[in-house]
Amino acid sequence: MTAPTERAFSVFDPTLDGDRLREECGVFGIYGHRDAAAVTALGLHALQHRGEEAAGIVSFDGSRFHSERRLGLVEDTFSKRHIIDQLPGHIAIGHVRYSTTGGTVLRNVQPFFAELAAGGFAVGHNGNLTNGLTLRRQLVDEGAMMHSTSDTEVILHLVARSRRSRFVDRFIDALRLLEGSYSLVAMTNKKLIAARDPLGIRPLVLGDLDGSPIVTSETCALDIIGAKYVRDIENGEVLVFDEHGSYSHKPFPPVPPRPCIFEYIYFSRPDSMVGGRSVYEVRKAMGSQLAHESPAAADVVVPVPDSGVPAAIGYAQASGIPYELGIIRNHYVGRTFIQPTQSIRELGVRLKHNANRAVVAGKRIVLIDDSLVRGTTSVKIVQMMREAGATEVHFRIASPPITHPDYYGIDTPEREKLLAATHTVEEMRQIIGADSLAFLSVDGIYRAVGEERRDPARPQFTDHCFTGEYPTPLTDKTTADAAPRRPALLAEAS
């Protein structure tokens, strides 16, 4: 195995992205393909938006497992032919990561691999276990040695401790102990395994490439390799592929699915299909619904790029106000090697966004963004528009106010740092400096997805960030609230 390397992350990231929500990761797996690792690398490239901190691939060549895990972007490592040549085999799984549990260090990069009594086992996880810290403490108290600070490692230990004879039964034994969200890809020397939590919070789809089954987080990862979409993996389903075919297991009592609404708002790529819906069309519908709920007298509709673009198109079409690119994004700032001085860092959002003065000057503008978290970026963008000559700035957010933190794989601040959790809309408007501010309603976001919210106490989606209706027990949080946090390594995993 080639020695691992670490990528120097841009010092601009906290300034530019600290006001954005981030997904934890994306997963990909393929069975029965002679170029399994190369195909996996391409799939991970399409999923790069789901995690930019690290990437890894594990493969099996019929006699041994091979693993490459690196900090940095997929192209930094897996575009190199000699790296792919070190990952031979017809089975492979891959993972891109943005950490919500555990720090950005190589030992936390997935897929994780371990030699168990039943043989080698590798697993990659998208989501977050709400009882992961509790299980971890129990395992450590019983003598387990943890090598990472990620909740995913718990799954390896739970599989290893099962007394079942068949591997799939051991895997299911482990799943029965998990709470929270998970979409998993796993592999042994004979099998590719996919699993989705009982509520289907995180996405997972099944595809086919010339007879080779693929499991991955989004359909865009199928498109990049020319694979066809077969179906979504169902909530609570465990799907196994081996030389004899495929087997679907449904070990949990059936419950209505509750997929995460933020996949439509922000996380999934706009060219993906999630739950049978075009993400791009849903985001346009959110903008259209927002225009009906919160119209504004304005001259142009301007998106905050890139996340606000589809909603802005929908808003413009529904309102009849012209759509213009009033903000231009610099797509290269994240790859810079410049080490700026404090005075340069204070330029903040201008390193990533710049006003298109020809569009903005002398105009009343409607700014469209997908969400508002802390509000710090919004303050800078409104100021930028005014300095570019905008006469009025009306801010419209294509999702409801975020009032509660997430515990299912989205990196959200603590509640007191969420602007909408501690301020009224009018107070937020004053802080941001806009002439008006409005959010899409919770009912409106359901309509945009093609649903009617039937019962706020039993929502069809995981929408707790807006409503506080968490879909699963929050065991780790409850335990942490009731007792002092344990020190050192265990604390890192929370």
XYZ file of C-alpha atoms in Angstrom:
494
model
C 0.000 0.000 0.000
C 1.281 3.465 -0.855
C 2.054 5.653 2.141
C -0.917 7.861 3.056
C -0.694 11.553 2.433
C -2.551 14.535 3.878
C -3.856 17.434 1.836
C -3.397 20.941 3.180
C -6.924 22.277 3.440
C -7.536 25.907 2.549
C -7.441 28.327 5.436
C -10.342 30.055 3.714
C -12.780 27.233 4.455
C -13.950 28.368 7.912
C -14.582 31.868 6.594
C -16.459 30.797 3.504
C -18.251 27.630 4.511
C -18.850 27.985 8.238
C -22.350 29.277 7.442
C -23.305 26.280 5.282
C -24.733 22.921 6.217
C -22.560 19.956 5.310
C -23.431 16.355 4.615
C -21.345 13.649 6.224
C -20.477 11.452 3.251
C -21.315 9.451 0.169
C -20.918 5.732 -0.537
C -20.427 3.532 -3.590
C -20.075 -0.217 -4.110
C -19.879 -2.560 -7.108
C -19.817 -6.343 -7.468
C -18.536 -8.521 -10.303
C -16.663 -5.979 -12.435
C -13.051 -6.449 -13.539
C -12.327 -2.719 -13.058
C -14.227 -2.421 -9.791
C -11.865 0.094 -8.151
C -11.658 2.352 -11.217
C -15.449 2.390 -11.525
C -15.715 3.139 -7.811
C -13.298 6.066 -8.134
C -15.466 7.555 -10.890
C -18.559 7.079 -8.762
C -16.893 8.810 -5.826
C -15.921 11.697 -8.076
C -19.624 12.236 -8.832
C -20.330 12.155 -5.085
C -17.571 14.602 -4.172
C -20.120 17.227 -3.104
C -21.149 14.923 -0.248
C -17.707 14.972 1.347
C -14.534 16.845 0.443
C -12.268 15.993 3.366
C -11.246 12.431 2.535
C -11.838 9.461 0.258
C -11.150 5.743 0.399
C -11.581 2.516 -1.571
C -11.331 -1.127 -0.496
C -11.215 -3.937 -3.078
C -10.886 -7.731 -3.120
C -9.079 -9.626 -5.877
C -10.019 -13.223 -5.038
C -7.225 -13.802 -2.554
C -6.657 -10.618 -0.560
C -8.115 -7.235 0.315
C -6.552 -3.946 -0.783
C -7.167 -0.527 0.731
C -6.308 3.085 -0.094
C -7.578 5.862 2.154
C -6.431 9.451 1.769
C -7.205 12.918 3.036
C -8.234 15.277 0.253
C -10.354 15.178 -2.868
C -10.973 12.060 -4.964
C -8.977 13.434 -7.883
C -5.991 14.099 -5.621
C -5.484 10.358 -5.210
C -7.665 8.181 -7.389
C -7.048 9.896 -10.710
C -3.558 8.399 -10.564
C -3.291 5.145 -12.491
C -0.706 3.582 -10.175
C -3.071 3.987 -7.206
C -5.910 2.232 -9.021
C -3.473 -0.515 -10.053
C -2.932 -1.180 -6.337
C -6.661 -1.894 -5.939
C -7.259 -4.979 -8.115
C -10.340 -7.109 -7.867
C -13.943 -7.569 -8.928
C -15.538 -6.196 -5.719
C -14.961 -2.701 -4.369
C -16.581 -0.194 -2.057
C -15.734 3.479 -1.671
C -16.479 6.443 0.543
C -16.145 10.234 0.509
C -16.239 11.961 3.852
C -17.048 15.144 5.628
C -16.803 14.491 9.349
C -19.692 14.978 11.748
C -18.227 12.517 14.252
C -14.487 12.234 14.724
C -11.846 14.628 13.485
C -10.244 14.984 10.066
C -7.438 12.484 10.520
C -6.445 9.478 8.469
C -7.601 6.931 11.050
C -11.191 8.172 10.563
C -11.187 7.801 6.784
C -13.510 5.096 5.485
C -14.191 2.417 4.359
C -13.060 0.722 7.565
C -11.619 -2.787 7.271
C -11.059 -5.531 9.834
C -10.137 -9.202 9.851
C -12.932 -10.974 11.734
C -13.245 -14.634 12.677
C -15.501 -15.052 9.651
C -12.978 -13.316 7.346
C -12.258 -9.822 6.089
C -14.999 -7.221 6.360
C -15.110 -3.599 5.117
C -17.833 -1.018 5.632
C -18.613 2.570 4.599
C -21.339 4.618 6.275
C -23.434 7.614 5.284
C -25.378 8.999 8.220
C -24.934 9.285 11.953
C -25.758 6.927 14.809
C -27.639 8.659 17.599
C -26.560 5.909 20.012
C -23.055 5.496 18.557
C -21.275 6.990 21.558
C -23.354 4.917 23.988
C -22.532 1.707 22.109
C -18.891 2.728 21.886
C -18.639 3.218 25.626
C -20.212 -0.165 26.257
C -17.812 -1.864 23.856
C -14.763 -0.149 25.369
C -15.937 -1.050 28.872
C -16.087 -4.676 27.705
C -12.517 -4.582 26.403
C -12.838 -3.440 22.784
C -9.958 -1.362 21.390
C -11.052 1.456 19.104
C -8.707 2.746 16.424
C -10.792 5.704 15.238
C -13.135 8.299 16.680
C -15.888 7.553 14.155
C -19.198 5.969 15.107
C -18.864 3.668 12.084
C -16.209 1.586 13.816
C -18.882 0.428 16.257
C -20.468 -1.554 13.414
C -17.296 -3.607 12.908
C -17.232 -4.565 16.578
C -20.929 -5.443 16.700
C -20.609 -7.711 13.654
C -17.539 -9.374 15.181
C -19.396 -10.111 18.433
C -22.448 -11.739 16.880
C -22.694 -15.510 17.404
C -24.704 -16.195 14.266
C -23.237 -18.635 11.769
C -24.152 -16.812 8.543
C -22.408 -13.515 7.901
C -25.556 -11.709 6.767
C -27.218 -12.685 10.047
C -24.255 -11.269 11.966
C -24.585 -8.071 10.004
C -28.311 -7.855 10.728
C -27.638 -8.531 14.429
C -25.445 -5.436 14.437
C -28.058 -3.328 12.641
C -30.687 -4.207 15.246
C -28.608 -2.388 17.860
C -28.220 0.830 15.876
C -30.280 3.997 16.241
C -30.207 7.002 13.958
C -29.503 7.132 10.245
C -27.381 4.863 8.102
C -26.942 3.942 4.490
C -24.203 1.327 4.443
C -22.100 -0.374 1.812
C -20.111 -3.364 3.037
C -18.138 -6.224 1.557
C -16.628 -9.563 2.424
C -14.471 -11.751 0.211
C -17.667 -13.125 -1.354
C -20.399 -10.541 -0.941
C -21.392 -6.932 -1.526
C -23.932 -5.757 1.049
C -26.101 -2.648 1.197
C -28.339 -1.572 4.059
C -30.619 1.377 4.754
C -31.973 2.330 8.161
C -35.614 1.477 9.006
C -36.813 5.013 8.216
C -34.703 5.475 5.092
C -33.361 8.816 6.333
C -30.280 8.787 4.104
C -30.580 7.918 0.387
C -29.288 4.715 -1.225
C -29.973 3.489 -4.752
C -29.378 0.336 -6.778
C -27.927 0.461 -10.267
C -26.579 -1.896 -12.919
C -23.504 -1.648 -15.146
C -23.491 -4.359 -17.797
C -24.744 -6.926 -15.299
C -22.670 -5.723 -12.348
C -24.830 -4.443 -9.475
C -24.000 -1.063 -7.960
C -25.170 0.551 -4.725
C -24.572 4.245 -4.168
C -25.854 7.382 -2.475
C -27.142 9.173 -5.578
C -28.125 8.489 -9.164
C -25.542 11.000 -10.438
C -22.883 8.406 -9.546
C -24.605 5.990 -11.931
C -24.752 8.545 -14.717
C -21.008 9.218 -14.699
C -20.198 5.566 -15.471
C -23.084 4.914 -17.855
C -24.924 2.617 -15.446
C -28.693 2.372 -15.364
C -30.835 3.123 -12.349
C -32.756 0.085 -11.105
C -34.562 1.251 -7.969
C -34.168 2.880 -4.587
C -33.118 0.530 -1.826
C -36.075 0.445 0.539
C -36.104 1.721 4.087
C -35.079 -1.103 6.419
C -33.800 -3.286 3.562
C -30.574 -5.305 3.563
C -29.512 -6.263 0.043
C -26.820 -8.903 -0.567
C -25.017 -9.753 -3.817
C -22.801 -12.783 -4.404
C -21.970 -15.242 -7.167
C -25.419 -16.828 -6.856
C -27.397 -13.615 -7.344
C -29.051 -11.046 -5.098
C -31.034 -11.487 -1.889
C -33.252 -8.940 -0.177
C -33.732 -9.144 3.585
C -36.211 -7.034 5.546
C -35.410 -7.683 9.190
C -37.312 -4.732 10.673
C -41.050 -4.243 11.214
C -42.415 -2.199 8.292
C -42.871 1.517 8.974
C -43.550 4.449 6.636
C -40.310 5.908 5.296
C -39.103 9.322 6.481
C -36.350 10.438 4.079
C -34.392 13.573 4.930
C -35.973 16.657 3.360
C -32.560 18.337 3.139
C -31.547 15.973 0.354
C -33.951 17.974 -1.813
C -33.061 21.372 -0.374
C -29.294 21.219 -0.502
C -27.306 17.989 -0.275
C -28.080 15.969 -3.380
C -26.754 17.084 -6.729
C -29.464 18.794 -8.809
C -29.054 16.203 -11.578
C -29.863 13.336 -9.200
C -33.190 11.594 -8.689
C -34.106 11.086 -5.029
C -37.167 9.071 -4.099
C -38.273 9.113 -7.724
C -38.173 12.917 -7.859
C -35.827 15.167 -9.835
C -33.872 17.211 -7.303
C -33.593 20.063 -9.797
C -37.341 20.188 -10.425
C -38.107 20.032 -6.695
C -35.763 22.966 -6.036
C -37.411 24.961 -8.819
C -40.789 24.139 -7.275
C -39.517 25.402 -3.906
C -38.662 28.713 -5.542
C -42.039 28.858 -7.268
C -43.855 28.142 -4.013
C -41.751 30.803 -2.291
C -42.785 33.360 -4.921
C -46.457 32.622 -4.220
C -46.002 32.788 -0.454
C -43.636 35.768 -0.275
C -43.752 38.016 -3.344
C -41.533 41.086 -3.637
C -41.679 44.208 -5.792
C -38.336 43.957 -7.551
C -36.513 44.314 -10.864
C -34.354 41.162 -10.888
C -34.117 37.784 -9.161
C -30.536 36.935 -8.158
C -29.431 33.515 -6.853
C -26.745 33.004 -4.237
C -24.592 30.560 -6.238
C -24.531 27.716 -6.608
C -27.071 26.394 -4.137
C -29.729 29.029 -4.760
C -29.805 28.754 -8.557
C -32.691 26.285 -9.178
C -34.940 27.955 -6.588
C -34.176 31.366 -8.092
C -35.179 30.097 -11.529
C -38.455 28.843 -10.063
C -39.052 32.139 -8.254
C -38.393 34.145 -11.401
C -40.682 31.986 -13.527
C -43.530 32.155 -10.999
C -43.173 35.888 -10.321
C -42.425 37.085 -13.827
C -39.373 38.974 -12.559
C -36.272 38.534 -14.764
C -33.591 36.111 -13.556
C -30.024 37.425 -13.622
C -26.622 36.266 -12.405
C -26.024 39.164 -10.049
C -23.351 37.237 -8.124
C -20.463 35.410 -9.780
C -18.827 32.556 -7.899
C -15.093 31.825 -7.966
C -14.976 28.015 -8.182
C -11.220 27.836 -7.580
C -10.863 29.448 -4.179
C -11.069 26.118 -2.358
C -7.943 24.819 -4.129
C -5.681 27.810 -3.401
C -2.305 27.321 -1.771
C -1.982 30.971 -0.739
C -1.571 31.554 2.987
C -3.315 34.910 3.449
C -2.704 37.537 6.055
C -5.474 38.507 8.454
C -6.329 41.512 6.285
C -6.869 39.214 3.302
C -8.958 36.787 5.360
C -11.204 39.668 6.371
C -12.308 39.963 2.762
C -14.331 36.885 3.647
C -17.084 36.042 1.210
C -15.532 38.151 -1.581
C -12.941 35.422 -2.073
C -15.758 33.154 -3.186
C -18.471 35.518 -4.481
C -18.321 38.803 -6.351
C -21.127 41.161 -7.341
C -21.977 41.533 -11.017
C -22.331 45.310 -10.820
C -23.810 45.675 -14.320
C -26.812 43.581 -13.237
C -27.214 44.903 -9.691
C -26.602 48.667 -9.849
C -29.765 50.752 -9.601
C -31.994 47.674 -9.234
C -34.368 46.323 -6.633
C -33.220 42.722 -6.228
C -34.637 39.531 -4.788
C -31.818 37.395 -3.410
C -32.603 33.666 -3.302
C -30.706 31.161 -1.154
C -31.533 27.611 -0.148
C -31.127 27.973 3.626
C -29.985 30.262 6.409
C -27.896 28.839 9.245
C -25.869 31.351 11.260
C -26.543 34.233 8.898
C -22.939 35.427 8.696
C -22.612 34.830 4.953
C -26.003 36.438 4.316
C -24.865 39.629 6.056
C -21.828 39.857 3.774
C -23.788 39.135 0.598
C -26.440 41.753 1.350
C -23.671 44.266 2.055
C -21.993 43.293 -1.213
C -25.221 43.928 -3.141
C -25.658 47.352 -1.580
C -22.068 48.320 -2.326
C -22.659 47.229 -5.930
C -25.486 49.755 -6.150
C -28.650 47.739 -5.382
C -31.410 50.136 -4.285
C -33.341 47.440 -2.389
C -32.397 43.921 -1.286
C -35.196 41.478 -0.542
C -33.906 38.170 0.847
C -35.926 35.004 0.242
C -34.965 31.600 1.659
C -36.247 28.495 -0.176
C -36.651 26.476 3.031
C -38.178 27.110 6.466
C -36.203 28.624 9.365
C -33.689 26.136 10.826
C -34.500 26.073 14.522
C -33.134 22.693 15.653
C -29.767 20.936 15.199
C -29.401 17.691 13.288
C -28.101 14.377 14.633
C -28.360 12.248 11.484
C -25.288 13.178 9.458
C -25.707 16.905 8.819
C -23.157 19.179 10.415
C -25.336 21.797 12.112
C -24.309 24.201 14.860
C -25.637 23.966 18.386
C -29.114 25.384 18.706
C -28.031 28.653 20.278
C -25.871 29.321 17.184
C -28.763 28.849 14.760
C -29.991 32.339 13.969
C -33.634 31.319 13.564
C -33.631 29.501 16.909
C -32.940 32.680 18.856
C -34.379 35.490 16.719
C -37.655 36.461 15.084
C -37.812 36.962 11.328
C -37.809 40.722 11.834
C -34.763 40.514 14.092
C -32.998 38.358 11.491
C -33.886 40.888 8.789
C -32.289 43.655 10.801
C -29.141 41.583 11.455
C -28.773 40.655 7.783
C -29.479 44.192 6.649
C -32.114 43.309 4.045
C -35.161 45.415 3.195
C -37.316 42.323 3.699
C -36.780 38.676 4.656
C -39.047 35.676 4.210
C -38.771 31.884 4.383
C -40.636 29.107 2.632
C -43.189 27.551 4.981
C -43.021 23.924 6.118
C -46.286 23.251 4.277
C -44.800 24.944 1.226
C -41.780 22.716 1.159
C -44.014 19.642 1.296
C -46.036 20.962 -1.622
C -42.833 21.536 -3.593
C -41.922 17.874 -3.101
C -45.401 16.886 -4.269
C -46.887 16.070 -0.868
C -49.375 17.584 1.546
C -48.275 17.628 5.160
C -50.937 15.415 6.676
C -50.033 15.429 10.364
C -47.301 17.679 11.839
C -46.852 15.181 14.686
C -46.205 12.348 12.189
C -44.403 13.936 9.235
C -43.693 12.091 5.997
C -40.130 13.421 5.889
C -37.331 13.868 8.369
C -37.899 17.595 8.875
C -36.775 18.037 12.480
C -34.443 20.943 11.647
C -37.599 23.003 11.064
C -40.105 21.337 13.392
C -38.169 19.672 16.219
C -39.902 16.344 15.402
C -36.935 13.963 15.633
C -37.697 10.587 14.027
C -35.567 8.382 16.322
C -34.406 8.354 19.946
C -31.467 10.671 20.668
C -29.764 8.341 23.124
C -26.336 9.945 23.083
C -27.736 13.450 23.519
C -30.038 12.366 26.345
C -27.135 10.661 28.088
C -24.855 13.651 27.591
C -27.506 16.035 28.934
C -27.943 13.898 32.037
C -24.272 13.381 32.920
C -20.897 15.085 32.431
C -19.160 14.295 29.152
C -16.460 11.632 29.417
C -12.954 12.810 28.620
C -10.340 12.094 25.971
C -10.948 9.704 23.071
C -14.564 8.885 23.875
C -15.522 12.528 23.848
C -14.231 12.967 20.301
C -16.853 10.630 18.925
C -19.852 12.684 20.015
